[in-house]
mmCIF file of C-alpha atoms in Angstrom:
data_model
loop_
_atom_site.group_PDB
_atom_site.id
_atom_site.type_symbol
_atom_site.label_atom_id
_atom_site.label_comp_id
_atom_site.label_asym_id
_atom_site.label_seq_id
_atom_site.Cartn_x
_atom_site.Cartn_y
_atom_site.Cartn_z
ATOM 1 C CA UNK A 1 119.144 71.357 89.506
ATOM 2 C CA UNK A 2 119.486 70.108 85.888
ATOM 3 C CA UNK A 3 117.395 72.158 83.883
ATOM 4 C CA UNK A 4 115.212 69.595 82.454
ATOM 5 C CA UNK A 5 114.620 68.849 85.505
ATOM 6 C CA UNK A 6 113.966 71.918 86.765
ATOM 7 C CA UNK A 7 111.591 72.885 83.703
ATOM 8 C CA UNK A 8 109.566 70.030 84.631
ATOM 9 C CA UNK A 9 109.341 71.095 88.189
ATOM 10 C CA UNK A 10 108.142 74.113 87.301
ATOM 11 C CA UNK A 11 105.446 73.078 85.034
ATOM 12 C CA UNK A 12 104.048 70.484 87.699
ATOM 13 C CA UNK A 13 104.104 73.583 90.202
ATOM 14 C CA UNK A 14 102.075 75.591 87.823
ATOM 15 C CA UNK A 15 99.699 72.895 86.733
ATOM 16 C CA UNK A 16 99.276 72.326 90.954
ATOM 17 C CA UNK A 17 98.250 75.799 91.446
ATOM 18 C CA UNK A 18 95.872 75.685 88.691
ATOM 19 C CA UNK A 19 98.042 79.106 87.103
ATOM 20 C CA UNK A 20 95.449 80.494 89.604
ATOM 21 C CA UNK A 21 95.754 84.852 90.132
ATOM 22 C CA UNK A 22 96.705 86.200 93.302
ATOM 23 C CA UNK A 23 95.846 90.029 94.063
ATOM 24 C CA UNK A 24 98.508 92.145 95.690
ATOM 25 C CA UNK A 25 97.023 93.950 98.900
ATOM 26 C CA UNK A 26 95.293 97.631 98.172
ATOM 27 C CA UNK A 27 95.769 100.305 100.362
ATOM 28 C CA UNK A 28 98.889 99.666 102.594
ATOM 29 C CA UNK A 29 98.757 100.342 106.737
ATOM 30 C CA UNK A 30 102.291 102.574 106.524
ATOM 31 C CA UNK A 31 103.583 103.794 109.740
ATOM 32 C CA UNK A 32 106.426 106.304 109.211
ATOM 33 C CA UNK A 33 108.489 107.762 112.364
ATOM 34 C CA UNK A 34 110.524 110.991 111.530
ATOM 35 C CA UNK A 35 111.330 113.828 112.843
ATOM 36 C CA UNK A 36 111.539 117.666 111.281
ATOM 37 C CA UNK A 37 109.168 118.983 108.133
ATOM 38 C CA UNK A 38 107.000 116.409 106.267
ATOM 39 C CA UNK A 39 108.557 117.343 103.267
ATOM 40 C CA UNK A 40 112.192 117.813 104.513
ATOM 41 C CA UNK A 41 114.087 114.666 103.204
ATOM 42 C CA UNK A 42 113.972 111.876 99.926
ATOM 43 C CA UNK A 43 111.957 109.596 102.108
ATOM 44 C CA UNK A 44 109.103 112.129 102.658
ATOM 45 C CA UNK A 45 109.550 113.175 98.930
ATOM 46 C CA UNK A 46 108.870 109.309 97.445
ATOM 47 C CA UNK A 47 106.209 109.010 99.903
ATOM 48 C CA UNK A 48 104.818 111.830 98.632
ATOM 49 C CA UNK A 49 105.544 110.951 95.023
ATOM 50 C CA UNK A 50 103.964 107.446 94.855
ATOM 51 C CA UNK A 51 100.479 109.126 96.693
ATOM 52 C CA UNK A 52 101.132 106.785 99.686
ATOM 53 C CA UNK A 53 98.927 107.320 102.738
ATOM 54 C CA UNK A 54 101.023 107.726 106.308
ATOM 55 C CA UNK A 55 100.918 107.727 110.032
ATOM 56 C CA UNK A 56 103.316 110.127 111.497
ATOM 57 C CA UNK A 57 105.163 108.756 114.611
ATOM 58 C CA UNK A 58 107.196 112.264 115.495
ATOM 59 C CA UNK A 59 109.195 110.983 118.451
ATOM 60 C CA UNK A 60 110.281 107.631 119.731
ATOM 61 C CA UNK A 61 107.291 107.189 122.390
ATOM 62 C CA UNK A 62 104.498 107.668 119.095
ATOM 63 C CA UNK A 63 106.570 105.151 117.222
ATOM 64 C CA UNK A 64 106.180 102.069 120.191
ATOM 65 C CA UNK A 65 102.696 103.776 120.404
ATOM 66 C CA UNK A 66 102.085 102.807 116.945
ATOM 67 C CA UNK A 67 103.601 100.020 117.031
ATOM 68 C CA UNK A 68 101.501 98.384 119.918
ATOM 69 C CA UNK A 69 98.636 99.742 118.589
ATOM 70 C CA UNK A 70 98.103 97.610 115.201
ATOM 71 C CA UNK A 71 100.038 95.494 112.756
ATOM 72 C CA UNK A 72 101.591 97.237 109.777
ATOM 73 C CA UNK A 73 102.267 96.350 106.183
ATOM 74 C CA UNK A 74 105.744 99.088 106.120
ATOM 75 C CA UNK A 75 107.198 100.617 109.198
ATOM 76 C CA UNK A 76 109.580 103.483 107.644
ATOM 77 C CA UNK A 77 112.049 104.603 109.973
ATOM 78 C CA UNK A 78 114.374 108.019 109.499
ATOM 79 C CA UNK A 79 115.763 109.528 113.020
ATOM 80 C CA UNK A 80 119.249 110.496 114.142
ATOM 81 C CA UNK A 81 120.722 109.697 117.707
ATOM 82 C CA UNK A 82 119.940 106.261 119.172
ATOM 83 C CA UNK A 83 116.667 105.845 121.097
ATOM 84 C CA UNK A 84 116.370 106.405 125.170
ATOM 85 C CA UNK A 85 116.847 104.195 127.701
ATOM 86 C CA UNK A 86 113.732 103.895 128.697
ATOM 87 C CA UNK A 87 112.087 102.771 124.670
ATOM 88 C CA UNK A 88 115.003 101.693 123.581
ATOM 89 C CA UNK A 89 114.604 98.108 123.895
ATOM 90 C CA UNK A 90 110.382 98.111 124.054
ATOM 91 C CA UNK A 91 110.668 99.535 120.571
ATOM 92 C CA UNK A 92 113.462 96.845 119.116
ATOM 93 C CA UNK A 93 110.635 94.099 120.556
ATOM 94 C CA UNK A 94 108.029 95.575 118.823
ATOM 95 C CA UNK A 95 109.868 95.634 115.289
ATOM 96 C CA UNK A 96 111.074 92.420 115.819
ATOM 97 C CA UNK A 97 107.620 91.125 116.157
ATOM 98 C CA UNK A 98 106.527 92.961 113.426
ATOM 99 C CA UNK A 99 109.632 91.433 111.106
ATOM 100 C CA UNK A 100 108.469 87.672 112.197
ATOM 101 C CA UNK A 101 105.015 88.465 111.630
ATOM 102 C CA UNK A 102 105.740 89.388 108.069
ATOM 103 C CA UNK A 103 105.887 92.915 108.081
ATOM 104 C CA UNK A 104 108.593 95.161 106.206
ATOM 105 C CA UNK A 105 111.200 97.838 107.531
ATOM 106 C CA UNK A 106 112.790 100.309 106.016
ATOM 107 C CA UNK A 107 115.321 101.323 108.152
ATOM 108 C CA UNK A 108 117.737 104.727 108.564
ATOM 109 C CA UNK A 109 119.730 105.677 112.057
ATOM 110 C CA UNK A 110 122.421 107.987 111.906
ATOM 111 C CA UNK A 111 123.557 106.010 114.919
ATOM 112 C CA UNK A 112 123.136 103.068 114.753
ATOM 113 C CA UNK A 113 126.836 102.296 115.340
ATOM 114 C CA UNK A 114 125.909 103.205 118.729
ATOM 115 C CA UNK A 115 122.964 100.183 118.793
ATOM 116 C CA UNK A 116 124.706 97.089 118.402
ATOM 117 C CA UNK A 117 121.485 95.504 120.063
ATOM 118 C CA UNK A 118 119.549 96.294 116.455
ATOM 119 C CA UNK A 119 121.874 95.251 114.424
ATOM 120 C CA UNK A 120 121.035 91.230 114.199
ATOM 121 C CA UNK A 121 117.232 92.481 112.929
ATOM 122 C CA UNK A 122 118.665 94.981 110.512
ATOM 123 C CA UNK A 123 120.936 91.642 108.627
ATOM 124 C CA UNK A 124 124.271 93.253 110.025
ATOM 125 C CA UNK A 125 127.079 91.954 111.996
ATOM 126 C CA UNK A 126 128.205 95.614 112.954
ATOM 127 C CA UNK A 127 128.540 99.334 111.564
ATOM 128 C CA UNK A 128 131.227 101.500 111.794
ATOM 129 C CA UNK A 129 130.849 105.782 111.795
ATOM 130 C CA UNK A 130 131.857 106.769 109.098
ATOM 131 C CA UNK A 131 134.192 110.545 108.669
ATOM 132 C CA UNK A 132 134.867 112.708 106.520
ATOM 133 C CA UNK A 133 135.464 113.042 103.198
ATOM 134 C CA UNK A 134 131.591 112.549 102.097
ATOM 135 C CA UNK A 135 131.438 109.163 100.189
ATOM 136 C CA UNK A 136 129.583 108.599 97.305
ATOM 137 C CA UNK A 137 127.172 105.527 97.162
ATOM 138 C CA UNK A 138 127.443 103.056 94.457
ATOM 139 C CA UNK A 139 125.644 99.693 92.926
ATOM 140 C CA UNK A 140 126.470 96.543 94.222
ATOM 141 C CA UNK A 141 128.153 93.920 92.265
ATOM 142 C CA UNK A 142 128.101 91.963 90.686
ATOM 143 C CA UNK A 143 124.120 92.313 90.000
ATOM 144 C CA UNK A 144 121.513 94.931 90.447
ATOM 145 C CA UNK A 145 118.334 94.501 92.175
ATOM 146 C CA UNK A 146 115.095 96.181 91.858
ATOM 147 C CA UNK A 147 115.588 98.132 94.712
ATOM 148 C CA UNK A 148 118.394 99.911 94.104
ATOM 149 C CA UNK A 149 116.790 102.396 91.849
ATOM 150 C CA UNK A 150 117.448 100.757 88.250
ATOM 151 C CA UNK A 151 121.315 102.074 89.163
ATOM 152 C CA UNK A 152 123.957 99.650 86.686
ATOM 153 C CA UNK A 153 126.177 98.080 89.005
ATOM 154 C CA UNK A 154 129.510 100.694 89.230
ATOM 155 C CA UNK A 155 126.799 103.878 88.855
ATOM 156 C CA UNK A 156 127.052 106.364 91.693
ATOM 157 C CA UNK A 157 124.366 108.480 93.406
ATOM 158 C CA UNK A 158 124.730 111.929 92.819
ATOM 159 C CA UNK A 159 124.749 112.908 95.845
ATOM 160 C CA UNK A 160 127.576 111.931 98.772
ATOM 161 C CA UNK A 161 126.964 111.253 102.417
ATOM 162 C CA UNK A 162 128.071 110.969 105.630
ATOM 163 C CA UNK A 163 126.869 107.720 107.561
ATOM 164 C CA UNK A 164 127.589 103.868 108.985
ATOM 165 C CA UNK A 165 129.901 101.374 106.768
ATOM 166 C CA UNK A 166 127.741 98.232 107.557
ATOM 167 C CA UNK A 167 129.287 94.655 108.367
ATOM 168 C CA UNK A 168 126.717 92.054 106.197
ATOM 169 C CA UNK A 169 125.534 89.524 108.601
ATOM 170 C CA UNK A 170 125.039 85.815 107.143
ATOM 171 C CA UNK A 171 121.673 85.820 105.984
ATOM 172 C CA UNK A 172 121.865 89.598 103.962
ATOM 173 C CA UNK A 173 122.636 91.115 100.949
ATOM 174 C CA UNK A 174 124.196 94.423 99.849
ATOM 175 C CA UNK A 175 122.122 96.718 97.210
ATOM 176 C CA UNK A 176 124.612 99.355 97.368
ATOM 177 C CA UNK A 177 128.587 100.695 98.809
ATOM 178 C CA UNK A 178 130.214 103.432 99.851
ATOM 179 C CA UNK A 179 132.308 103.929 96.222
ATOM 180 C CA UNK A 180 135.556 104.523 98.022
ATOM 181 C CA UNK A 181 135.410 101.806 100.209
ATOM 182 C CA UNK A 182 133.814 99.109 99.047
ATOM 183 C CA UNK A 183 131.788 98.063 101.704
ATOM 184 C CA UNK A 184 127.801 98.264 102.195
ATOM 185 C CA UNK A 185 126.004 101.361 102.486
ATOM 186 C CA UNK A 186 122.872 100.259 101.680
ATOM 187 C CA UNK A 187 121.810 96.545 103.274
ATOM 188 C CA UNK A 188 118.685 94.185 103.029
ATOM 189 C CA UNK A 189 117.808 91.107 104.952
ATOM 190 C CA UNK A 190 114.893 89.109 106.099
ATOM 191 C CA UNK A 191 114.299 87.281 102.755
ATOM 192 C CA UNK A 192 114.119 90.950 101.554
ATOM 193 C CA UNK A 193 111.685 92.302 104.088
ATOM 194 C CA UNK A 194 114.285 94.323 105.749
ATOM 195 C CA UNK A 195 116.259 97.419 103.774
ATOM 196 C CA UNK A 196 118.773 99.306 105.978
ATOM 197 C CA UNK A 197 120.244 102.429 104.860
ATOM 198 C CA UNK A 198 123.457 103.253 106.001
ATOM 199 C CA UNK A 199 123.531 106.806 105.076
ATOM 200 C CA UNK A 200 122.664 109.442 106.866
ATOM 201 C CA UNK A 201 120.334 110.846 103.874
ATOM 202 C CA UNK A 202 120.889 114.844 105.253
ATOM 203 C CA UNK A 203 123.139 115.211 102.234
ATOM 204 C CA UNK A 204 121.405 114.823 99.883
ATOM 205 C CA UNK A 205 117.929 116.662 98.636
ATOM 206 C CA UNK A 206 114.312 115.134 97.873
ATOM 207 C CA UNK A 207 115.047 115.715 93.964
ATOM 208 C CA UNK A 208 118.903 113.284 94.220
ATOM 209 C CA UNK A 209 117.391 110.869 96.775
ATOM 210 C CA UNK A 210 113.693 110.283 96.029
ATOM 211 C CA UNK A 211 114.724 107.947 93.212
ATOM 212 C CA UNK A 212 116.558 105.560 95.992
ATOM 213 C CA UNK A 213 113.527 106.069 98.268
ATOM 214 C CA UNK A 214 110.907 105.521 96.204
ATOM 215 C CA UNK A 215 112.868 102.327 94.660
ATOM 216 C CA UNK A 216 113.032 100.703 98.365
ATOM 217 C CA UNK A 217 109.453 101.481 99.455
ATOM 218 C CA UNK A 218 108.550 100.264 96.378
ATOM 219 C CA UNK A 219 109.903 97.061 96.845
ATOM 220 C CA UNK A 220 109.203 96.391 100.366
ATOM 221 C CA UNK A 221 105.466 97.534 99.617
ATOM 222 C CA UNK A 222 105.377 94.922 96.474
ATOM 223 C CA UNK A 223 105.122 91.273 95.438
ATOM 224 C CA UNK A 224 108.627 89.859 95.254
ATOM 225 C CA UNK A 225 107.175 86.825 93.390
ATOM 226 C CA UNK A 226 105.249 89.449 91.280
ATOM 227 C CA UNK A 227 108.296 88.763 88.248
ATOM 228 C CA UNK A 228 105.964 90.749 85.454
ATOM 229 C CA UNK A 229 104.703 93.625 87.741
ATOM 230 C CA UNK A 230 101.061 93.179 86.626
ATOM 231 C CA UNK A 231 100.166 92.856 90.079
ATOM 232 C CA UNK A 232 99.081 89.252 90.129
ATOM 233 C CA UNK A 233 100.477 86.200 90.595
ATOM 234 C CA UNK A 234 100.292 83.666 87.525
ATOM 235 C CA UNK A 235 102.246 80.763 85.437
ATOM 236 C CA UNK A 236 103.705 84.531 83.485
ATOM 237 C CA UNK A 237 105.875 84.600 86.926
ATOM 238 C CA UNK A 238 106.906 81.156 86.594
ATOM 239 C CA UNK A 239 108.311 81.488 82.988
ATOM 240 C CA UNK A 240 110.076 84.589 84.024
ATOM 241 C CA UNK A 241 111.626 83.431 86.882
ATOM 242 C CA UNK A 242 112.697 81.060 84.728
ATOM 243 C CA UNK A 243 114.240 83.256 82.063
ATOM 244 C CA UNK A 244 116.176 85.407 84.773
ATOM 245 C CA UNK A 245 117.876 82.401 86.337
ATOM 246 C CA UNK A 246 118.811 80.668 82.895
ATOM 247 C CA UNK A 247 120.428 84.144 81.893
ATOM 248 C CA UNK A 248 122.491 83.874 85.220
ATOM 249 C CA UNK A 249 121.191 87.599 86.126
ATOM 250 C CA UNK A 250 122.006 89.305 83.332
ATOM 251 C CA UNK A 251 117.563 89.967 82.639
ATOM 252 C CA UNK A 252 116.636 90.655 86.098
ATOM 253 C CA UNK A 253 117.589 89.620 89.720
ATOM 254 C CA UNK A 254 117.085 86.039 90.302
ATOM 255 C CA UNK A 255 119.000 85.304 94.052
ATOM 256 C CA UNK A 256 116.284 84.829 96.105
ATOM 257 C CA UNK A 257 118.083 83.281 98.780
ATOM 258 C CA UNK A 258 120.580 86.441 98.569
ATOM 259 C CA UNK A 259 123.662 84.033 98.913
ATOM 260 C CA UNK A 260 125.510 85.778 95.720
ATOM 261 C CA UNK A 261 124.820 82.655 93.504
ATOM 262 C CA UNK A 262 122.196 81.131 91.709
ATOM 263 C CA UNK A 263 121.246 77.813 92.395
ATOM 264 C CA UNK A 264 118.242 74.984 93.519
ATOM 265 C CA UNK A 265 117.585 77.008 96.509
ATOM 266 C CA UNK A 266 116.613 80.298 94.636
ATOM 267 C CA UNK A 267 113.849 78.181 92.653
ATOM 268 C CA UNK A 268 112.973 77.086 96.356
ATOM 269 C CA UNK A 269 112.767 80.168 97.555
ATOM 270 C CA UNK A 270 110.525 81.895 94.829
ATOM 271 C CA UNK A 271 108.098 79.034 95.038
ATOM 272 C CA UNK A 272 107.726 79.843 98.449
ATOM 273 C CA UNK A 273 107.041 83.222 97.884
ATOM 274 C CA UNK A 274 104.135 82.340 95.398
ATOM 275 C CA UNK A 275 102.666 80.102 97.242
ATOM 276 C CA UNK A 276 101.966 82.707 100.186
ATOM 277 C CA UNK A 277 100.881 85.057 97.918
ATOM 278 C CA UNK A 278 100.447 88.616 97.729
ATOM 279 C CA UNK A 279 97.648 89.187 100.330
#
């Protein structure tokens, strides 16, 4: 889109919407299924740290207990081995719903190269165990996005891991590697609704990983379209949408479509995500 052009489309859509405010939602339903101590691991730790409310699901049956139960705004998953037989595929049903309906998932399975069935959901085309040495995790290039904890692109977690190399399906986006490698560690998908986490996380203690935690729940809990963070959604969003794409990146991530280049689609995208709103 010529930029004229797509200056003046902008304006129209703001003078449509009347620069009207939209409120982000208080008080988030959370449903978070872990095993172990509460405060044993980064994801308990940010959860903690950001004075975010919780149901516990401690085994797989809670979790599609849960799950049936109600709708949720963030369903925060950490466990180990794959799930039994006998939830395994009642529970991938359920968070599938919950995806389409609009819900987030933030994902971690130690395992999950042992449940292909899961992987189309999480934005992956496969996983691969990784072994030993421990890898470090890195930013993605070429561009960093909010929820990779503020890391530069090249910066490594200080902490290394064990986990699953992920394969990027066609519709995701990697937010971080495995530094040795070069292939994702850390994966979101679902027009960002979906982060999967490719480490195994037991590595690494709440002080090291809350910062990564806390970035993703942050995200998944926020406004994407919310471009100035003051929790509303006004013509302010526009212009800085606009000032991210025209710097190609360099402000502030601007892919929306997460197809690694910025283009009429990304504009597309973001005015579809004000228009729904933050409700």
């Amino acid at each position: 889109m010529h930029r004229a052009n797509r200056n003046r489309a902008i304006a129209a859509a703001c003078l449509a919407l009347g620069a009207s405010a939209v409120h982000a939602q208080d008080d988030p339903q959370i449903l978070f299924s872990s095993p172990g101590p509460w405060r044993s691991n980064p994801i308990s730790g940010a959860v903690i740290d950001l004075g975010l409310r919780t149901e516990r699901a401690s085994s797989p049956a809670d979790l599609l207990a849960a799950l049936r139960r109600q709708e949720w705004d963030l369903v925060i998953i950490r466990w180990f081995p794959p799930y039994p037989p006998d939830v395994y595929f009642e529970i991938l049903d359920e968070l599938t719903l919950h995806v389409d309906t609009g819900g987030a998932l933030m994902f971690s399975i130690a395992e999950l190269d042992r449940m292909p069935e899961y992987w189309p959901l999480l934005g992956i085309a496969g996983a691969t165990d990784l072994s030993p040495p421990l890898s470090f995790i890195a930013g993605a290039q070429p561009e960093t996005h909010p929820a990779t904890s503020g890391m530069a692109p090249g910066d490594l977690v200080p902490d290394v891991d064990y986990g699953d190399e992920l394969v990027l399906g066609p519709e995701s986006f990697a937010l971080n590697v495995y530094f040795d490698l070069g292939t994702p560690a850390i994966v979101m998908s679902n027009n960002g609704r979906v982060i999967l986490n490719g480490q195994q996380w037991d590595q690494w203690d709440v002080a090291s990983g809350i910062d990564v935690a806390r970035a993703q729940i942050q995200w998944l809990l926020g406004c994407p379209a919310d471009l100035d963070g003051d929790g509303d959604l006004t013509v302010f969003d526009f212009f800085e949408f606009q000032n991210r794409f025209d710097s190609g990146g360099a402000s502030g991530f601007a892919d929306f479509d997460y197809d690694g280049q910025l283009d009429v689609f990304d504009f597309l995208e973001f005015f579809n995500l004000f228009q729904a709103g933050c409700d």
